[in-house]
Short mmCIF file of C-alpha atoms and ligand atoms in Angstrom, two decimals:
data_model
loop_
_atom_site.label_atom_id
_atom_site.label_comp_id
_atom_site.label_asym_id
_atom_site.label_seq_id
_atom_site.Cartn_x
_atom_site.Cartn_y
_atom_site.Cartn_z
CA MET A 1 0.03 -0.09 0.09
CA SER A 2 1.36 3.45 -0.70
CA ASN A 3 2.29 5.75 2.11
CA LEU A 4 -0.56 8.18 1.12
CA SER A 5 -3.27 5.48 0.82
CA ARG A 6 -2.06 4.08 4.12
CA ARG A 7 -2.28 7.53 6.03
CA LYS A 8 -5.92 7.94 4.54
CA LEU A 9 -6.72 4.66 6.11
CA ILE A 10 -5.45 5.52 9.35
CA THR A 11 -7.21 8.81 9.25
CA SER A 12 -10.47 7.73 8.31
CA GLY A 13 -10.12 5.02 11.13
CA LEU A 14 -9.48 8.08 13.35
CA TRP A 15 -12.77 9.84 12.20
CA MET A 16 -15.00 6.73 12.30
CA THR A 17 -13.90 5.86 15.87
CA ALA A 18 -14.44 9.50 16.75
CA GLY A 19 -17.97 9.31 15.50
CA ALA A 20 -18.71 5.69 16.85
CA ALA A 21 -17.07 5.77 20.22
CA GLY A 22 -16.25 9.17 21.12
CA LEU A 23 -13.31 11.73 20.75
CA GLY A 24 -11.31 9.97 23.60
CA VAL A 25 -11.02 6.62 21.94
CA ALA A 26 -9.82 8.49 18.61
CA ALA A 27 -7.29 10.42 20.83
CA LYS A 28 -6.10 7.16 22.10
CA LEU A 29 -5.63 5.65 18.56
CA ALA A 30 -3.75 9.00 17.65
CA ALA A 31 -1.41 8.42 20.49
CA LYS A 32 -0.59 5.10 19.30
CA TYR A 33 0.50 6.45 15.95
CA GLY A 34 2.64 9.26 18.00
CA LEU A 35 0.22 12.06 16.83
CA VAL A 36 -0.50 13.88 20.29
CA PRO A 37 0.00 17.59 20.27
CA PRO A 38 1.29 19.11 23.49
CA ASP A 39 -2.09 20.69 24.46
CA HIS A 40 -4.13 17.47 24.55
CA GLY A 41 -4.95 17.29 28.15
CA GLY A 42 -7.48 20.29 28.27
CA LEU A 43 -11.07 20.58 27.91
CA TYR A 44 -10.47 20.56 24.16
CA GLY A 45 -7.86 17.95 24.05
CA PRO A 46 -9.27 15.18 22.24
CA GLY A 47 -10.52 17.44 19.49
CA GLU A 48 -7.29 19.15 19.22
CA THR A 49 -5.59 15.77 18.84
CA LEU A 50 -7.98 14.77 16.17
CA THR A 51 -7.43 17.80 14.49
CA TYR A 52 -3.43 17.50 14.43
CA ALA A 53 -3.44 13.77 13.78
CA ALA A 54 -5.52 14.12 10.80
CA GLN A 55 -3.55 16.87 9.34
CA ARG A 56 0.05 15.43 10.17
CA LEU A 57 -1.34 12.04 8.45
CA LEU A 58 -2.78 13.64 5.40
CA THR A 59 -0.52 16.86 4.74
CA LYS A 60 2.71 16.06 6.33
CA HIS A 61 4.75 17.34 3.28
CA SER A 62 2.11 19.43 1.59
CA MET A 63 2.69 23.02 0.73
CA ALA A 64 0.57 25.91 1.47
CA ARG A 65 -0.83 27.50 -1.54
CA GLU A 66 1.56 30.17 -3.38
CA PHE A 67 0.11 32.80 -5.59
CA SER A 68 1.07 35.01 -8.49
CA ARG A 69 2.47 38.31 -8.09
CA ASP A 70 -0.80 40.04 -9.26
CA LYS A 71 -2.56 38.48 -6.18
CA ILE A 72 -0.49 40.51 -3.64
CA SER A 73 -2.84 42.65 -1.44
CA PRO A 74 -2.54 46.22 -1.95
CA ARG A 75 -3.45 46.95 1.58
CA PRO A 76 -2.15 44.21 3.92
CA PHE A 77 -4.01 44.25 6.86
CA GLN A 78 -2.14 44.63 10.14
CA ASN A 79 -3.05 43.58 13.69
CA GLU A 80 -3.15 46.13 16.39
CA LEU A 81 0.28 46.69 17.44
CA ALA A 82 1.11 46.40 21.21
CA PRO A 83 3.17 49.11 22.67
CA LEU A 84 6.87 48.65 21.83
CA THR A 85 9.28 48.46 24.66
CA GLU A 86 12.23 50.74 25.31
CA GLU A 87 14.72 47.96 24.55
CA PHE A 88 12.81 47.47 21.20
CA LYS A 89 12.84 51.23 20.38
CA LYS A 90 16.48 51.57 21.24
CA LEU A 91 17.23 48.84 18.68
CA GLN A 92 14.92 50.26 16.06
CA ALA A 93 16.62 53.81 16.39
CA ALA A 94 19.77 51.87 15.27
CA ASN A 95 18.16 50.37 12.30
CA PHE A 96 18.05 46.97 14.04
CA ALA A 97 21.87 46.33 13.46
CA ASP A 98 22.33 44.86 16.83
CA TRP A 99 19.22 42.68 16.46
CA LYS A 100 19.96 39.12 17.42
CA VAL A 101 18.22 35.97 17.25
CA THR A 102 19.80 33.45 19.66
CA VAL A 103 19.37 29.79 19.11
CA ASP A 104 20.10 27.23 21.83
CA GLY A 105 18.78 23.99 23.37
CA LEU A 106 19.31 20.60 21.80
CA VAL A 107 21.70 21.80 19.27
CA HIS A 108 25.60 21.03 18.79
CA GLU A 109 26.62 24.80 18.51
CA PRO A 110 24.60 27.29 20.26
CA ALA A 111 24.84 30.56 18.27
CA SER A 112 23.32 33.95 17.72
CA PHE A 113 22.26 35.73 14.28
CA THR A 114 22.20 39.10 13.67
CA LEU A 115 20.08 40.54 10.96
CA ALA A 116 23.16 40.48 8.64
CA ASP A 117 23.95 36.92 9.38
CA LEU A 118 20.25 36.00 8.61
CA LYS A 119 20.48 37.88 5.37
CA SER A 120 23.67 36.09 4.54
CA LEU A 121 21.97 32.78 4.35
CA PRO A 122 20.34 31.80 1.06
CA GLN A 123 17.26 34.05 0.90
CA ARG A 124 14.04 32.30 0.14
CA SER A 125 10.70 33.92 -0.85
CA HIS A 126 6.84 32.62 -1.30
CA ILE A 127 3.78 34.82 -1.92
CA THR A 128 1.29 33.39 0.49
CA GLU A 129 -1.71 34.22 2.47
CA ILE A 130 -1.63 34.95 6.18
CA ALA A 131 -5.20 34.33 7.68
CA CYS A 132 -6.21 35.65 11.27
CA GLU A 133 -8.52 33.67 13.42
CA GLU A 134 -10.63 36.68 13.48
CA GLY A 135 -11.56 36.24 10.07
CA TRP A 136 -9.45 38.45 7.61
CA SER A 137 -6.53 37.59 5.50
CA TYR A 138 -4.20 39.18 3.10
CA ILE A 139 -1.63 37.91 0.33
CA ALA A 140 2.20 39.26 0.47
CA GLU A 141 5.54 38.11 -0.84
CA TRP A 142 7.63 37.10 2.36
CA HIS A 143 11.32 36.91 2.03
CA GLY A 144 13.72 35.25 4.78
CA ALA A 145 15.92 32.50 5.77
CA PRO A 146 14.37 29.04 5.93
CA LEU A 147 14.21 27.97 9.47
CA HIS A 148 15.70 24.46 8.42
CA ALA A 149 18.92 26.45 7.16
CA ILE A 150 19.15 28.05 10.52
CA LEU A 151 18.63 24.64 12.57
CA ASP A 152 21.20 23.12 10.10
CA ALA A 153 23.88 25.86 10.92
CA VAL A 154 23.48 25.06 14.72
CA GLY A 155 23.25 21.40 14.31
CA ALA A 156 19.89 20.39 15.70
CA LYS A 157 20.22 17.18 17.62
CA PRO A 158 18.46 14.07 16.60
CA GLU A 159 16.20 13.89 19.89
CA ALA A 160 14.93 17.49 18.65
CA LYS A 161 11.02 17.70 18.69
CA TYR A 162 9.90 21.15 18.88
CA VAL A 163 11.30 24.45 18.27
CA TYR A 164 10.17 27.22 20.78
CA TYR A 165 10.21 30.70 19.50
CA ASN A 166 10.28 33.96 21.61
CA SER A 167 9.14 37.31 20.75
CA MET A 168 10.70 40.50 22.24
CA GLU A 169 7.08 41.50 23.09
CA PRO A 170 6.38 40.47 26.54
CA ASP A 171 4.66 37.17 27.25
CA SER A 172 4.77 36.24 23.61
CA TRP A 173 6.15 32.96 22.68
CA ASP A 174 4.90 29.71 20.98
CA SER A 175 6.38 26.52 19.54
CA ILE A 176 6.09 24.24 16.53
CA ASP A 177 6.96 20.65 15.79
CA MET A 178 9.91 19.51 13.65
CA ASP A 179 7.72 18.89 10.67
CA ASP A 180 6.82 22.65 10.47
CA ALA A 181 10.24 23.86 11.58
CA LEU A 182 11.83 21.75 8.93
CA HIS A 183 9.04 22.71 6.22
CA PRO A 184 10.39 24.53 3.24
CA GLN A 185 7.78 27.47 3.40
CA THR A 186 8.71 28.04 7.29
CA PHE A 187 10.96 30.96 7.32
CA LEU A 188 12.51 33.48 9.76
CA CYS A 189 11.09 36.27 7.66
CA TYR A 190 12.81 39.77 7.43
CA GLY A 191 11.38 41.10 4.12
CA MET A 192 7.92 41.69 2.98
CA ASN A 193 6.88 42.81 -0.82
CA GLY A 194 10.56 43.47 -1.75
CA SER A 195 11.56 45.82 1.33
CA ASP A 196 12.38 45.21 4.79
CA LEU A 197 9.76 43.77 6.98
CA PRO A 198 8.01 46.70 8.54
CA VAL A 199 7.64 46.80 12.31
CA PRO A 200 3.84 46.55 12.40
CA HIS A 201 4.22 43.30 10.39
CA GLY A 202 6.76 41.93 12.87
CA GLY A 203 10.15 43.80 11.60
CA PRO A 204 12.92 43.08 11.86
CA VAL A 205 12.12 39.41 12.30
CA ARG A 206 9.00 37.23 12.40
CA MET A 207 8.09 33.67 12.05
CA ARG A 208 6.38 33.14 8.93
CA LEU A 209 4.60 29.62 8.60
CA PRO A 210 1.91 29.66 5.89
CA ARG A 211 0.92 26.25 7.10
CA GLN A 212 -0.42 27.54 10.15
CA ILE A 213 -2.85 30.26 11.04
CA GLY A 214 -1.80 33.96 11.93
CA TYR A 215 -1.20 33.96 15.63
CA LYS A 216 1.37 31.24 15.08
CA ASN A 217 3.25 33.75 13.01
CA LEU A 218 4.74 35.67 15.98
CA LYS A 219 6.62 38.87 15.46
CA PHE A 220 9.91 40.38 16.71
CA ILE A 221 11.62 37.16 17.03
CA ASN A 222 14.71 37.18 19.23
CA LYS A 223 15.20 33.50 20.43
CA LEU A 224 14.91 30.07 19.25
CA THR A 225 15.13 26.95 21.36
CA VAL A 226 15.37 23.31 20.26
CA LEU A 227 13.43 20.95 22.77
CA ASP A 228 12.46 17.53 23.30
CA GLU A 229 9.04 16.54 24.57
CA ALA A 230 10.15 16.93 28.24
CA GLY A 231 11.69 20.47 27.61
CA LEU A 232 8.32 21.45 25.96
CA LYS A 233 6.41 20.17 28.99
CA LYS A 234 8.66 22.50 31.29
CA LEU A 235 7.30 25.73 29.45
CA GLY A 236 4.31 27.79 30.69
CA ASN A 237 1.66 25.07 31.52
CA GLY A 238 2.88 22.68 29.22
CA CYS A 239 0.78 23.05 26.39
CA GLY A 240 3.65 24.60 24.20
CA SER A 241 2.56 28.12 23.67
CA ILE A 242 1.15 31.46 25.58
CA ALA A 243 -1.82 31.23 23.09
CA CYS A 244 -3.16 27.88 24.25
CA GLN A 245 -2.90 29.14 27.88
CA TYR A 246 -5.66 31.39 26.80
CA GLY A 247 -7.58 28.64 24.89
CA TYR A 248 -6.20 28.76 21.47
CA ALA A 249 -5.10 25.62 19.78
CA TRP A 250 -1.39 24.85 19.70
CA TYR A 251 -1.84 23.32 16.24
CA THR A 252 -3.85 25.31 13.67
CA GLY A 253 -2.99 23.85 10.33
CA ILE A 254 -4.67 25.15 7.16
N1 MTE B 1 4.59 39.56 18.82
C1 MTE B 1 3.26 39.46 18.37
N2 MTE B 1 3.09 38.67 16.93
C2 MTE B 1 2.14 38.41 16.45
C3 MTE B 1 0.82 39.11 17.20
C4 MTE B 1 1.02 39.93 18.39
O1 MTE B 1 -0.01 40.61 18.73
N3 MTE B 1 2.19 40.11 18.81
N4 MTE B 1 -0.39 38.72 16.67
C5 MTE B 1 -0.63 37.69 15.74
C6 MTE B 1 -1.91 37.25 15.10
S1 MTE B 1 -3.18 37.15 15.99
C7 MTE B 1 -1.82 37.59 13.62
S2 MTE B 1 -3.45 37.31 12.93
C8 MTE B 1 -0.59 37.87 12.96
C9 MTE B 1 -1.01 39.31 11.95
O2 MTE B 1 -0.06 39.69 11.29
P1 MTE B 1 0.00 40.92 10.50
O3 MTE B 1 0.00 41.93 11.66
O4 MTE B 1 1.29 41.14 9.74
O5 MTE B 1 -1.22 41.18 9.61
O6 MTE B 1 0.34 38.31 13.71
C10 MTE B 1 0.47 37.37 14.74
N5 MTE B 1 1.62 37.67 15.56
MO1 MO B 2 -4.80 36.90 14.54
#
């Protein structure tokens, strides 16, 4: 049986089980296949597990839709910008020359990347949509260093399972699994529509992962940590992001 039809079979099994015997049983089946997201414990846990498991089985390597240049939105919609900290404003005044993204955790060589370092890695671009959970979306061209190139540079260890990312905005952090971290469209993004990434859109550096919804695309990224399962559980309340502490899903595949 081909890989894909095997995946489809497991997935339809998951959904049928969910219908017949309740979500909890389906979640157990998902656990058997190693498809449990970190926020599975809460009230919505079994449902989150089902979404994550189904998406991972069916779309593990699929690409987010890319658009032609004429589809780029003339007026990209910005999320409301939280007040910037003094530390941020200082870095901004110096054109972000001293902005650093430190990378540590389960890596052979912890490192820190300035904006110039990031720009010296091969630049990649894609024209993709960013969609907010509140219902709006826009299409832009995004430029950046693929996250896999950064993980390569520091030598992520085989036990790596998640990448934690932190924003300079206080209390703003999230994480993704290695499938998303190594996905070719996942960027540490520093440019938009041919220019530097504007601050309201997360400049100088944001996470840009078109396979997940807007709020996973954190702005002002200054730190990455490579983690295993136990490492992730130690963060916050263990569900993998600040967002899921407020009731949003950890995994939001589109
Ligand atoms: N640091 C930080 N990153 C953030 C947010 C935020 O408030 N602070 N909002 C998120 C949400 S909810 C969305 S939908 C997108 C919006 O990106 P945009 O402002 O470029 O449209 O950014 C995400 N990244
Ligand atoms: Mo959003």
